[in-house]
Structures are given as structure tokens and as C-alpha cells.
CSV table of C-alpha atoms and ligand atoms in Angstrom, one decimal:
chain,number,residue,atom,x,y,z
A,181,MET,CA,87.5,89.4,123.8
A,182,TYR,CA,89.1,92.4,122.0
A,183,SER,CA,88.1,95.8,123.4
A,184,MET,CA,86.5,98.8,121.8
A,185,THR,CA,88.0,102.2,122.7
A,186,ILE,CA,85.7,105.0,123.9
A,187,ASN,CA,87.1,108.2,125.4
A,188,GLY,CA,90.5,106.5,125.7
A,189,GLU,CA,89.1,103.6,127.8
A,190,ALA,CA,88.8,99.9,126.9
A,191,VAL,CA,85.2,98.9,126.7
A,192,THR,CA,83.8,95.4,126.2
A,193,THR,CA,80.2,94.2,126.0
A,194,GLU,CA,78.3,91.1,127.4
A,195,ASP,CA,77.3,90.3,123.9
A,196,SER,CA,80.1,89.5,121.4
A,197,PHE,CA,80.6,87.8,118.0
A,198,GLU,CA,83.1,85.4,116.6
A,199,ILE,CA,85.7,86.2,114.0
A,200,LEU,CA,86.7,83.2,111.9
A,201,ASN,CA,90.0,82.6,110.1
A,202,PRO,CA,89.1,82.3,106.4
A,203,ALA,CA,91.9,79.8,105.8
A,204,THR,CA,90.9,77.3,108.5
A,205,GLY,CA,87.4,78.2,109.8
A,206,GLU,CA,88.9,78.5,113.3
A,207,VAL,CA,87.9,81.2,115.7
A,208,VAL,CA,90.5,84.0,115.8
A,209,GLY,CA,88.8,86.0,118.5
A,210,HIS,CA,85.7,87.8,119.7
A,211,ALA,CA,84.6,91.3,119.0
A,212,PRO,CA,82.2,93.4,121.2
A,213,ASN,CA,78.7,93.9,119.9
A,214,ALA,CA,78.1,97.6,120.6
A,215,THR,CA,74.7,99.1,121.2
A,216,LYS,CA,73.4,102.5,120.3
A,217,GLU,CA,74.4,103.7,123.8
A,218,HIS,CA,78.0,102.8,123.0
A,219,LEU,CA,77.8,104.8,119.8
A,220,ASP,CA,76.3,107.8,121.7
A,221,ALA,CA,79.1,107.6,124.3
A,222,ALA,CA,81.7,107.6,121.6
A,223,VAL,CA,80.1,110.6,119.9
A,224,GLU,CA,80.0,112.4,123.2
A,225,ALA,CA,83.6,111.7,123.9
A,226,ALA,CA,84.6,112.8,120.4
A,227,SER,CA,82.5,116.0,120.7
A,228,VAL,CA,84.4,116.9,123.9
A,229,ALA,CA,87.8,116.1,122.4
A,230,PHE,CA,87.0,118.1,119.3
A,231,LYS,CA,87.1,121.4,121.3
A,232,SER,CA,90.8,121.0,122.2
A,233,LEU,CA,91.9,119.2,119.0
A,234,SER,CA,90.5,121.8,116.7
A,235,ALA,CA,92.1,124.6,118.7
A,236,MET,CA,95.5,122.9,118.6
A,237,PRO,CA,98.2,124.4,116.3
A,238,ILE,CA,98.6,122.5,113.0
A,239,GLU,CA,102.2,121.6,114.0
A,240,GLU,CA,100.9,119.7,117.1
A,241,ARG,CA,98.3,117.9,115.1
A,242,GLN,CA,100.9,116.9,112.5
A,243,ALA,CA,103.0,115.6,115.4
A,244,LEU,CA,100.1,113.4,116.4
A,245,CYS,CA,99.9,112.1,112.9
A,246,VAL,CA,103.7,111.3,113.0
A,247,ALA,CA,103.0,109.5,116.3
A,248,VAL,CA,100.2,107.5,114.6
A,249,ALA,CA,102.6,106.4,111.8
A,250,LYS,CA,105.2,105.4,114.4
A,251,VAL,CA,102.7,103.2,116.3
A,252,ILE,CA,101.7,101.5,113.1
A,253,ASN,CA,105.3,100.9,112.0
A,254,ASP,CA,106.5,99.8,115.5
A,255,ASN,CA,103.7,97.2,115.7
A,256,ALA,CA,103.8,96.2,112.1
A,257,GLU,CA,104.6,92.5,112.5
A,258,ASP,CA,102.0,91.8,115.2
A,259,LEU,CA,99.4,93.8,113.3
A,260,ALA,CA,100.2,92.0,110.1
A,261,LYS,CA,99.9,88.5,111.7
A,262,LEU,CA,96.5,89.4,113.2
A,263,LEU,CA,95.3,90.8,109.9
A,264,THR,CA,96.3,87.6,108.1
A,265,LEU,CA,94.4,85.6,110.7
A,266,GLU,CA,91.2,87.5,110.4
A,267,GLN,CA,91.3,88.6,106.8
A,268,GLY,CA,93.0,85.7,105.1
A,269,LYS,CA,95.5,87.7,103.0
A,270,PRO,CA,99.0,86.3,103.1
A,271,LEU,CA,101.8,87.9,105.1
A,272,ASN,CA,103.8,88.2,101.9
A,273,GLY,CA,103.0,89.2,98.4
A,274,LEU,CA,100.9,92.3,98.4
A,275,GLY,CA,99.4,91.0,101.7
A,276,SER,CA,99.4,92.0,105.3
A,277,ARG,CA,103.0,93.2,105.7
A,278,TRP,CA,102.5,95.3,102.6
A,279,GLU,CA,99.2,96.7,103.9
A,280,ILE,CA,100.5,97.7,107.3
A,281,GLY,CA,103.6,99.2,105.7
A,282,ALA,CA,101.5,101.2,103.3
A,283,ALA,CA,99.2,102.4,106.2
A,284,GLY,CA,102.3,103.7,108.0
A,285,ALA,CA,103.6,105.4,104.8
A,286,TRP,CA,100.2,107.0,104.2
A,287,ALA,CA,100.0,108.3,107.7
A,288,GLY,CA,103.6,109.6,107.5
A,289,HIS,CA,102.8,111.5,104.3
A,290,THR,CA,99.6,112.9,105.5
A,291,ALA,CA,101.4,114.3,108.6
A,292,THR,CA,103.3,116.6,106.2
A,293,LEU,CA,100.2,118.3,104.9
A,294,SER,CA,98.3,121.4,106.0
A,295,LEU,CA,95.7,123.8,104.8
A,296,PRO,CA,97.0,127.3,105.4
A,297,MET,CA,94.7,130.3,105.2
A,298,LYS,CA,94.6,131.7,101.6
A,299,THR,CA,94.4,135.4,100.9
A,300,ILE,CA,92.0,135.9,98.0
A,301,GLN,CA,92.2,139.7,98.0
A,302,ASP,CA,94.4,142.2,99.9
A,303,ASN,CA,94.3,145.7,98.4
A,304,ASN,CA,92.9,149.2,99.0
A,305,GLU,CA,89.3,147.9,98.7
A,306,GLY,CA,89.8,145.3,101.5
A,307,THR,CA,91.0,141.9,102.4
A,308,VAL,CA,89.3,138.6,101.8
A,309,GLU,CA,90.6,135.4,103.5
A,310,LEU,CA,89.7,131.8,102.9
A,311,HIS,CA,89.9,129.6,106.0
A,312,ARG,CA,89.6,125.9,106.2
A,313,LYS,CA,87.9,124.8,109.5
A,314,PRO,CA,87.5,121.3,110.8
A,315,LEU,CA,84.0,119.9,110.8
A,316,GLY,CA,83.6,118.2,114.2
A,317,VAL,CA,83.0,114.5,114.8
A,318,VAL,CA,83.6,112.2,111.8
A,319,GLY,CA,82.2,108.7,111.4
A,320,SER,CA,84.5,106.3,109.6
A,321,ILE,CA,82.9,103.1,108.2
A,322,THR,CA,85.4,100.6,106.7
A,323,PRO,CA,85.2,97.3,104.6
A,324,TRP,CA,86.8,94.0,105.1
A,325,ASN,CA,89.3,94.0,102.2
A,326,PHE,CA,91.9,96.5,103.4
A,327,PRO,CA,90.8,97.3,107.0
A,328,ILE,CA,94.1,98.9,108.2
A,329,LEU,CA,95.1,100.8,105.0
A,330,ILE,CA,91.6,102.3,104.8
A,331,LEU,CA,91.8,103.1,108.5
A,332,ALA,CA,94.9,105.2,107.8
A,333,TRP,CA,93.1,106.8,104.8
A,334,HIS,CA,90.1,107.9,106.9
A,335,VAL,CA,91.6,108.6,110.3
A,336,VAL,CA,94.9,110.5,109.7
A,337,PRO,CA,93.5,113.3,107.4
A,338,ALA,CA,90.7,113.8,109.9
A,339,ILE,CA,93.1,114.2,112.8
A,340,CYS,CA,95.5,116.4,110.8
A,341,THR,CA,92.6,118.8,110.1
A,342,GLY,CA,91.4,118.8,113.7
A,343,ASN,CA,88.4,116.5,113.6
A,344,THR,CA,87.7,113.7,116.0
A,345,ILE,CA,86.6,110.2,114.9
A,346,ILE,CA,84.5,107.2,115.6
A,347,ILE,CA,85.7,104.3,113.4
A,348,LYS,CA,83.5,101.2,112.8
A,349,PRO,CA,85.2,98.3,111.1
A,350,SER,CA,83.4,95.6,109.1
A,351,PRO,CA,81.9,92.7,111.1
A,352,TYR,CA,84.1,90.4,109.1
A,353,THR,CA,87.4,92.0,110.1
A,354,PRO,CA,87.2,94.1,113.2
A,355,LEU,CA,90.0,92.7,115.3
A,356,THR,CA,93.1,94.4,113.8
A,357,THR,CA,91.2,97.7,113.9
A,358,LEU,CA,90.2,97.3,117.6
A,359,LYS,CA,93.8,96.4,118.4
A,360,LEU,CA,95.4,99.3,116.5
A,361,VAL,CA,92.9,101.9,117.9
A,362,SER,CA,93.8,100.7,121.4
A,363,LEU,CA,97.5,101.2,120.6
A,364,LEU,CA,96.9,104.6,119.0
A,365,ASN,CA,95.1,105.8,122.1
A,366,GLU,CA,98.4,105.5,124.0
A,367,VAL,CA,99.7,108.5,121.9
A,368,LEU,CA,96.4,110.4,121.1
A,369,PRO,CA,94.5,112.6,123.5
A,370,LYS,CA,91.4,110.7,124.8
A,371,GLY,CA,88.3,111.0,122.8
A,372,VAL,CA,90.1,111.9,119.5
A,373,LEU,CA,89.9,108.3,118.1
A,374,ASN,CA,87.2,106.0,119.3
A,375,CYS,CA,86.3,102.5,117.9
A,376,ILE,CA,83.1,100.6,118.2
A,377,SER,CA,82.3,97.2,116.6
A,378,GLY,CA,79.1,95.3,115.9
A,379,ASP,CA,77.8,92.4,113.9
A,380,ASP,CA,75.2,94.4,111.9
A,381,LYS,CA,72.4,92.2,113.2
A,382,SER,CA,70.3,93.6,116.0
A,383,VAL,CA,71.8,97.1,115.6
A,384,ASN,CA,73.3,98.4,112.3
A,385,LEU,CA,75.9,100.8,113.7
A,386,GLY,CA,76.8,102.2,110.2
A,387,SER,CA,73.2,103.1,109.7
A,388,GLU,CA,73.0,104.7,113.2
A,389,MET,CA,76.2,106.7,112.5
A,390,SER,CA,74.8,107.9,109.2
A,391,ALA,CA,71.7,109.3,110.9
A,392,HIS,CA,73.4,110.6,114.1
A,393,ASP,CA,72.6,114.2,114.9
A,394,ASP,CA,76.1,114.9,116.3
A,395,ILE,CA,78.2,113.4,113.5
A,396,ARG,CA,79.1,116.0,110.9
A,397,LYS,CA,80.7,113.8,108.2
A,398,ILE,CA,80.8,110.1,107.2
A,399,VAL,CA,83.8,108.8,105.3
A,400,PHE,CA,82.7,105.4,103.9
A,401,THR,CA,84.5,102.7,102.0
A,402,GLY,CA,82.4,99.8,100.9
A,403,SER,CA,79.9,98.6,98.4
A,404,THR,CA,77.8,100.9,96.2
A,405,GLU,CA,74.6,99.5,97.6
A,406,THR,CA,75.6,100.4,101.2
A,407,GLY,CA,77.0,103.7,100.1
A,408,LYS,CA,73.6,104.7,98.7
A,409,LYS,CA,72.0,103.8,102.1
A,410,VAL,CA,74.6,106.1,103.8
A,411,MET,CA,73.5,108.9,101.5
A,412,VAL,CA,69.8,108.4,102.3
A,413,ASN,CA,70.3,108.0,106.0
A,414,SER,CA,72.5,111.1,106.3
A,415,ALA,CA,70.3,113.4,104.2
A,416,GLU,CA,68.3,114.6,107.2
A,417,THR,CA,71.4,115.9,109.0
A,418,MET,CA,73.1,117.2,105.8
A,419,LYS,CA,76.3,115.4,106.5
A,420,ARG,CA,79.4,115.9,104.5
A,421,LEU,CA,80.2,112.6,102.7
A,422,THR,CA,83.2,111.0,101.2
A,423,LEU,CA,82.1,107.7,99.6
A,424,GLU,CA,84.6,105.3,98.1
A,425,MET,CA,82.6,102.5,96.6
A,426,GLY,CA,82.8,99.7,94.1
A,427,GLY,CA,84.2,99.5,90.6
A,428,ASN,CA,84.4,97.4,87.5
A,429,ASP,CA,87.8,98.6,86.2
A,430,ALA,CA,88.6,97.9,82.6
A,431,GLY,CA,92.2,97.1,81.5
A,432,ILE,CA,92.7,97.8,77.7
A,433,VAL,CA,95.6,96.2,76.0
A,434,LEU,CA,96.7,97.8,72.8
A,435,PRO,CA,98.2,95.8,69.8
A,436,ASP,CA,101.8,97.1,70.2
A,437,VAL,CA,102.5,95.5,73.6
A,438,ASP,CA,105.0,92.7,74.4
A,439,ALA,CA,102.8,90.2,76.1
A,440,LYS,CA,105.5,88.7,78.3
A,441,THR,CA,106.6,92.1,79.6
A,442,ILE,CA,103.1,93.1,80.8
A,443,ALA,CA,102.0,89.7,82.2
A,444,GLU,CA,103.2,90.4,85.8
A,445,GLY,CA,101.5,93.8,85.9
A,446,LEU,CA,98.3,92.4,84.5
A,447,PHE,CA,98.4,89.6,87.1
A,448,TRP,CA,98.7,92.0,90.1
A,449,GLY,CA,96.2,94.4,88.6
A,450,GLY,CA,93.6,91.7,88.5
A,451,PHE,CA,94.5,89.4,91.4
A,452,VAL,CA,95.8,91.8,94.1
A,453,ASN,CA,94.2,90.7,97.4
A,454,ASN,CA,92.6,87.8,95.4
A,455,GLY,CA,90.7,90.4,93.3
A,456,GLN,CA,88.9,91.6,96.4
A,457,THR,CA,90.0,95.1,95.7
A,458,CYS,CA,87.9,98.1,94.8
A,459,ALA,CA,90.2,99.2,91.9
A,460,ALA,CA,91.4,95.9,90.6
A,461,ILE,CA,91.2,95.0,86.9
A,462,LYS,CA,87.8,93.3,86.7
A,463,ARG,CA,87.6,93.0,82.9
A,464,LEU,CA,90.5,92.8,80.5
A,465,TYR,CA,90.0,93.9,76.9
A,466,VAL,CA,92.8,92.6,74.6
A,467,HIS,CA,93.3,93.6,71.0
A,468,GLU,CA,92.9,90.7,68.5
A,469,ASP,CA,96.5,91.0,67.3
A,470,VAL,CA,98.0,90.1,70.7
A,471,TYR,CA,95.0,88.2,72.2
A,472,ASP,CA,96.5,84.7,72.1
A,473,ASP,CA,99.9,85.9,73.3
A,474,VAL,CA,98.5,87.9,76.2
A,475,CYS,CA,96.3,85.0,77.3
A,476,THR,CA,99.2,82.6,77.2
A,477,GLU,CA,101.6,84.8,79.1
A,478,LEU,CA,99.1,85.8,81.7
A,479,VAL,CA,98.3,82.1,82.3
A,480,ASN,CA,102.0,81.3,82.4
A,481,TYR,CA,102.6,83.9,85.1
A,482,THR,CA,99.5,83.1,87.1
A,483,LYS,CA,99.8,79.4,87.2
A,484,ASN,CA,103.1,79.6,89.3
A,485,VAL,CA,101.5,81.8,92.0
A,486,VAL,CA,101.4,79.9,95.3
A,487,VAL,CA,98.0,79.9,96.9
A,488,GLY,CA,97.7,78.8,100.6
A,489,ASN,CA,97.2,79.7,104.2
A,490,GLY,CA,98.3,83.3,104.5
A,491,MET,CA,100.5,82.4,107.6
A,492,ASN,CA,102.8,80.3,105.4
A,493,GLU,CA,105.7,82.5,104.3
A,494,GLU,CA,105.6,81.1,100.7
A,495,SER,CA,101.9,82.0,100.1
A,496,ILE,CA,101.3,84.8,97.6
A,497,LEU,CA,97.5,84.6,97.6
A,498,GLY,CA,95.3,83.3,100.4
A,499,PRO,CA,91.6,82.2,100.7
A,500,MET,CA,88.7,84.5,99.9
A,501,GLN,CA,87.6,86.4,102.9
A,502,ASN,CA,84.0,85.3,103.4
A,503,LYS,CA,81.4,82.9,102.2
A,504,MET,CA,79.1,85.6,100.7
A,505,GLN,CA,81.9,86.7,98.4
A,506,PHE,CA,83.0,83.2,97.7
A,507,ASP,CA,79.5,82.2,96.6
A,508,LYS,CA,79.3,85.2,94.3
A,509,VAL,CA,82.5,84.2,92.5
A,510,CYS,CA,81.3,80.6,92.2
A,511,ARG,CA,78.0,81.7,90.6
A,512,LEU,CA,79.7,84.1,88.2
A,513,VAL,CA,82.3,81.5,87.1
A,514,GLU,CA,79.8,78.8,86.7
A,515,ASP,CA,77.8,81.1,84.4
A,516,ALA,CA,80.9,82.2,82.5
A,517,LYS,CA,82.0,78.6,81.9
A,518,THR,CA,78.9,78.0,79.8
A,519,LYS,CA,80.2,80.4,77.1
A,520,GLY,CA,83.8,81.3,77.7
A,521,ARG,CA,87.0,79.2,77.5
A,522,VAL,CA,88.6,78.4,80.9
A,523,LEU,CA,92.3,79.0,80.7
A,524,LEU,CA,93.1,78.5,84.3
A,525,GLY,CA,91.2,77.5,87.5
A,526,GLY,CA,87.5,77.6,87.2
A,527,SER,CA,86.4,75.3,90.1
A,528,PRO,CA,86.4,76.1,93.9
A,529,GLY,CA,89.0,74.6,96.2
A,530,GLU,CA,88.7,73.6,99.8
A,531,GLY,CA,86.8,75.9,102.3
A,532,LEU,CA,87.1,79.5,101.1
A,533,PHE,CA,90.0,78.8,98.7
A,534,TYR,CA,89.3,79.7,95.1
A,535,PRO,CA,92.1,79.3,92.6
A,536,PRO,CA,93.1,82.2,90.4
A,537,THR,CA,90.8,81.8,87.4
A,538,ILE,CA,91.1,83.2,83.9
A,539,ILE,CA,88.3,82.9,81.4
A,540,ALA,CA,88.7,84.0,77.8
A,541,ASP,CA,86.3,84.7,74.9
A,542,LEU,CA,83.6,86.4,77.0
A,543,ASP,CA,81.8,89.6,76.0
A,544,ASP,CA,79.9,92.5,77.7
A,545,SER,CA,76.7,90.5,78.0
A,546,ASP,CA,78.3,88.1,80.5
A,547,PRO,CA,77.7,88.7,84.2
A,548,LEU,CA,81.4,88.1,85.0
A,549,VAL,CA,82.1,91.1,82.7
A,550,TYR,CA,79.4,93.5,83.8
A,551,GLU,CA,79.0,92.7,87.5
A,552,GLU,CA,81.7,93.4,90.1
A,553,GLN,CA,83.0,89.9,90.9
A,554,PHE,CA,85.4,91.1,93.7
A,555,GLY,CA,87.3,87.8,93.5
A,556,PRO,CA,90.0,85.9,91.8
A,557,ALA,CA,88.2,85.4,88.4
A,558,LEU,CA,89.3,87.5,85.5
A,559,PRO,CA,87.3,87.7,82.2
A,560,ILE,CA,89.2,88.4,79.0
A,561,ILE,CA,87.4,90.0,76.0
A,562,LYS,CA,88.8,90.2,72.5
A,563,TYR,CA,88.4,93.5,70.6
A,564,SER,CA,89.4,94.9,67.3
A,565,ASP,CA,88.3,98.6,67.3
A,566,ILE,CA,89.6,101.1,69.7
A,567,ASP,CA,86.6,103.4,69.7
A,568,ASP,CA,84.4,100.5,70.3
A,569,VAL,CA,86.5,99.2,73.3
A,570,ILE,CA,86.5,102.7,74.9
A,571,ALA,CA,82.8,102.8,74.6
A,572,LYS,CA,82.5,99.4,76.2
A,573,ALA,CA,84.9,100.3,79.0
A,574,ASN,CA,82.7,103.4,79.7
A,575,ASP,CA,79.4,101.6,79.5
A,576,SER,CA,79.3,101.0,83.2
A,577,GLN,CA,77.5,102.4,86.3
A,578,TRP,CA,81.0,102.6,87.9
A,579,GLY,CA,84.0,104.8,87.2
A,580,LEU,CA,86.7,104.1,89.7
A,581,GLY,CA,90.0,103.2,87.9
A,582,GLY,CA,91.2,101.8,84.6
A,583,SER,CA,94.4,101.1,82.7
A,584,VAL,CA,95.8,101.1,79.2
A,585,TRP,CA,98.7,98.8,78.3
A,586,ALA,CA,100.9,100.0,75.4
A,587,ARG,CA,104.4,100.7,74.1
A,588,ASP,CA,103.2,104.0,72.6
A,589,ILE,CA,102.7,106.0,75.8
A,590,GLN,CA,101.3,109.1,74.1
A,591,LYS,CA,98.6,107.0,72.4
A,592,ALA,CA,97.8,105.3,75.8
A,593,ARG,CA,97.5,108.8,77.4
A,594,ASP,CA,95.1,109.9,74.7
A,595,ILE,CA,92.9,106.9,75.4
A,596,ALA,CA,93.2,107.4,79.1
A,597,LEU,CA,91.7,110.9,78.7
A,598,ARG,CA,88.7,109.4,77.1
A,599,MET,CA,88.0,107.0,79.9
A,600,GLU,CA,85.3,107.9,82.5
A,601,THR,CA,87.1,107.0,85.7
A,602,GLY,CA,88.7,108.8,88.6
A,603,THR,CA,92.2,107.3,87.8
A,604,VAL,CA,93.7,105.8,84.7
A,605,TRP,CA,97.1,104.1,84.9
A,606,VAL,CA,99.4,103.3,81.9
A,607,ASN,CA,101.2,100.0,82.0
A,608,LYS,CA,100.3,99.5,85.6
A,609,HIS,CA,97.1,99.3,87.6
A,610,LEU,CA,96.2,100.3,91.2
A,611,ALA,CA,99.5,102.1,91.7
A,612,LEU,CA,98.1,104.4,94.4
A,613,GLN,CA,100.3,107.0,96.0
A,614,PRO,CA,99.5,109.3,99.0
A,615,ASP,CA,100.3,112.5,97.1
A,616,ALA,CA,97.9,111.8,94.2
A,617,PRO,CA,94.1,112.2,94.8
A,618,PHE,CA,92.0,109.0,94.5
A,619,GLY,CA,88.3,108.7,94.1
A,620,GLY,CA,85.6,107.4,91.8
A,621,VAL,CA,83.1,109.0,89.4
A,622,LYS,CA,79.5,107.9,88.7
A,623,CYS,CA,78.4,105.2,91.2
A,624,SER,CA,82.0,104.5,92.3
A,625,GLY,CA,81.8,107.4,94.8
A,626,GLN,CA,81.8,110.9,95.8
A,627,GLY,CA,84.7,113.0,96.9
A,628,THR,CA,88.3,112.2,96.9
A,629,GLU,CA,90.9,110.9,99.3
A,630,PHE,CA,94.7,111.5,99.7
A,631,ALA,CA,96.8,114.6,99.2
A,632,GLN,CA,95.7,118.2,99.6
A,633,GLU,CA,92.4,117.6,97.9
A,634,GLY,CA,91.6,114.7,100.2
A,635,LEU,CA,92.5,116.8,103.3
A,636,GLU,CA,90.1,119.6,102.2
A,637,GLU,CA,87.2,117.1,102.4
A,638,TYR,CA,87.5,117.2,106.2
A,639,THR,CA,86.9,120.9,106.4
A,640,ASP,CA,84.3,123.6,105.8
A,641,ILE,CA,85.3,126.8,104.0
A,642,GLN,CA,84.9,130.1,105.9
A,643,VAL,CA,85.5,133.3,104.1
A,644,ILE,CA,86.3,136.4,106.2
A,645,SER,CA,86.0,139.7,104.4
A,646,TYR,CA,87.0,143.1,105.8
B,748,NAD,P1,79.8,96.7,102.6
B,748,NAD,O1,79.1,97.8,101.9
B,748,NAD,O2,79.0,95.5,102.7
B,748,NAD,O3,80.2,97.1,104.0
B,748,NAD,C1,81.0,98.2,104.3
B,748,NAD,C2,80.8,98.7,105.7
B,748,NAD,O4,79.5,99.3,105.7
B,748,NAD,C3,80.9,97.7,106.8
B,748,NAD,O5,81.6,98.3,107.9
B,748,NAD,C4,79.5,97.4,107.1
B,748,NAD,O6,79.3,97.0,108.5
B,748,NAD,C5,78.9,98.8,106.9
B,748,NAD,N1,77.4,98.9,106.8
B,748,NAD,C6,76.6,97.8,106.6
B,748,NAD,N2,75.3,98.3,106.4
B,748,NAD,C7,75.4,99.6,106.5
B,748,NAD,C8,74.4,100.7,106.5
B,748,NAD,N3,73.1,100.5,106.2
B,748,NAD,N4,74.9,102.0,106.6
B,748,NAD,C9,76.2,102.2,106.8
B,748,NAD,N5,77.1,101.3,106.9
B,748,NAD,C10,76.7,100.0,106.8
B,748,NAD,O7,81.1,96.5,101.8
B,748,NAD,P2,82.2,95.3,101.9
B,748,NAD,O8,81.6,94.0,101.4
B,748,NAD,O9,82.8,95.3,103.3
B,748,NAD,O10,83.3,95.8,100.9
B,748,NAD,C11,83.3,95.4,99.6
B,748,NAD,C12,82.9,96.6,98.7
B,748,NAD,O11,83.7,97.7,99.0
B,748,NAD,C13,83.2,96.3,97.2
B,748,NAD,O12,82.1,96.7,96.5
B,748,NAD,C14,84.4,97.2,96.9
B,748,NAD,O13,84.5,97.6,95.6
B,748,NAD,C15,84.2,98.3,97.9
B,748,NAD,N6,85.5,99.0,98.2
B,748,NAD,C16,85.7,100.2,97.7
B,748,NAD,C17,86.9,100.9,97.9
B,748,NAD,C18,87.2,102.2,97.3
B,748,NAD,O14,88.1,102.9,97.8
B,748,NAD,N7,86.5,102.7,96.4
B,748,NAD,C19,87.9,100.2,98.7
B,748,NAD,C20,87.6,99.0,99.3
B,748,NAD,C21,86.4,98.4,99.0
């Protein structure tokens, strides 16, 4: 059994749950099933550790973040293999090796950031200073699609600003997180980073964390439905919240594009991590002048992508991660087939494998267009009027990302400014970077991650005036 880490110690439980390899159905390992008492012990350890971490000079905390990055980088290959086994994503492509590498890079960049005191006023009438103070104990709740990259997004800014953490991974993919937290505890002071796991059955640890009296903030990445529960459960204790939730990103292709040139970017925008990505292209609007060409070139690119067991070096996409998500994609594609034109894929494979699927001639009344499919099935919608397509892109409860594909960059930028999303990319999608803030609007979330703006979310402001 893999161990949790509480106060720097390895902790197991009598009760455990199995983690299955999505490619084969075989058991990869067992994770501890924590109780409320384990959560309380982790919160207690983090509360004690907060006293010394918050008093540490920023340079020393930055050095801890550098050490975190080094542990991730030094153990990259082992972590990538374990991640592939439990998550399903391939070692190659934008898979496990990419994810672990990106986690190391994000940690390294965050280690360069700080929030120095700002002087707002300093004159004959007095001095006013703005200080950024760490919050205390932070609860991190992560999903199954990018468990380690999201760990880095939650944990490193928290440590950099002087907070201590309890991380709770998804029941589908806890093993790599349990392993990495155990390794990180070799370089972090005890109690700074604790990890508990559970199967969400008899105890829902995320819910308990959201309501816990001694946790000051929850940073949550997951579905909109669960994010709303986090808000409700944390209301009583007025927690700070950063919520990164679902999306239904639109890609808008303008009539001046060269279809062949953009096909690879469109593919990765839609199918990264098998489409199980918060900010993937989930609906593609293509102008009627280039509609047939874009459909043809996207299919030509996608049909050559190798799908297989992620441990095979040649695989570029793996299986879907879990049955719940697989069933959702099956349902949405079956429905879309009654109206749309299947250009590629369209029927489930063995086990949890679902081939990359492209369905044309749909519109905004189709569930594959307006629901979040979170899988390898991309709907294409023809449009003729730009104002109309912007209105359709914006007609969504979500507002995470979006993209515009065009030769005329200025025109694309003007359209981008009219989109109601946290990020808009031009001629690319999901090109996240650690120095650019990322977050959703509307039901895609609250708050922002990355860069200085992301760091600030782990602090309270205190003004001193004299
Ligand atoms: P999920 O909401 O089912 O689970 C996320 C986490 O919440 C898990 O750790 C789960 O155990 C925990 N949880 C379950 N019940 C809870 C409760 N009542 N209170 C608190 N926590 C609880 O999401 P998922 O299926 O793991 O992930 C897929 C979703 O995440 C998609 O909707 C996707 O768009 C979104 N996502 C968003 C981002 C982003 O940055 N915006 C990134 C990745 C995934």
C-alpha cells in the first residue's frame, strides 16, 4: 500500500482502496482510506508547521520551492511511469513525461516570485504600508486529469508565501501524489506538506476539508458541480477560495486561415490528454468558406495519431481515465450521430479506449456542443457571421479559455477581446505559461493561478499606517 504523509511521517490505514490501470484494468496499487481523524491530525501538523514557515525569510522559502522543483525533476521518469499506470495518459506526446516536466518548470518559476511590502504613502503626513501575510493552513483538492501538474500549481505558491498544506488527490489517481509528497517530505520541514487520500465513500474528505474550522483556504480544481459544493461547505468558516473548474472552450476559425497549417494546433487543442482537459477546445466553429478544408485537414492529421497503452513508447493518446467519463462520451457521441456527420471515430474501442472522434454539421442545440464532454470527441459547427459566432461562443455558463484561428492577427485580437473567458489564445490553444495568470470567469471558477496574481491569492492584505 502507498502511504499518506502526516507531519513528515508515513501513515497507512487498515482500510484501503484499489487503483486500476485504465489501459488494462489491472490493479496498480492500493491507497489508504483516511478518516476524519487523519484529516484532523494533518491539519494539526500543518498548523504547528505554519508558525515557523510563515516566520521564515522569503529567500529560505524560495529555496524550499527550488528544492521541490529539484525533487520533481530528479524523480521525473519514475513519477511519469507511475502516472501513466494510474492515469492512462501516455509517457510520450503531451503525456506523463510532459506533465512531470511542466510541474518541475512551474515549481522552478514560482520559486523566483515574492510579494514584497509596498509603500502606498510616505510623506510629511505619514506612511502607509501594504503587507501580504500568509493565511495559515491551505487545503488543496485535485482532480484526476493532471494530478501532478495541478499539485505544483497548488502547493508551490502556498509554500512560497508561507502557508502549509494538506493535499487530497482524486480517488481515481492518488498514487503519484502520495509518492511525490513522500519524496518532497525529505526536503521540506515536517508538517509543511501533508497528504491524505480517500475513496469518497464513507467519508468525503474534500467536503470535510471545505468545512474544517482550522483550514483558512481551499484551492480546488475539479468540476463545477463539486466546486459549488466547496463554496457552500466553506461559507460557515469564510474560507478564501480559488476554484478552477470546468469549461466549454470554443475555437473560432476565421475564413482567412490555411487549413493545413492550423490542423496540428487544432488537434492538440481539442485532444490533449484525450480531451480530458479543463481548457481544451470542446466546440469548434469554422467559417463556411474554409469549413470543408478544415474538416479534411483535421481528420488527416488526427487519423495518424497512435492510440494505445500509455506505457508503449509510440502511443500518443491512451485510454480514457475512468468509466464514468467514458460513459459520458459514449452517450454524447451516440446522440450527436443522430444528427451530425461522423468524420472520424464514433464508436467505443476495447475497455476504456475511445478513438479520437470528430463529428461535423452539429449546432448549439446538440448536447455534444453545449455540455462539457471532457473526452476525445470534438463537434464542428459551421458559421457564416462573425457577430453570431461570438454570441454563440459566449452563450455558455462557462468562461475558461477560447481561441481564434486567423492569418489577420489584429482581427483575431479584436475578436478575442469580445470573448467572455479568462484566456483567449490566437492560433494556439491551452498554451499555458507560469508567468501569465490563468483562471476562469462565470461558472469556470473564481480567482486566478500562476504568476504574481496567483501568489497573491495565498495571502491576506494588511495595511499599516503611521
Ligand atoms: P470532481 O469535481 O469530481 O473531483 C475533483 C476533486 O474533488 C476530487 O479530489 C474529489 O475527490 C473531490 N471531491 C469530491 N466531492 C467533493 C466535495 N463534496 N467537496 C470537495 N471536494 C470533493 O472533478 P474531476 O472529475 O476529478 O475532474 C474533472 C473536472 O475538473 C472537469 O469538469 C474539468 O473541466 C475540471 N478541471 C478544471 C481545471 C481548471 O484548471 N479549471 C483543471 C482540471 C480539471
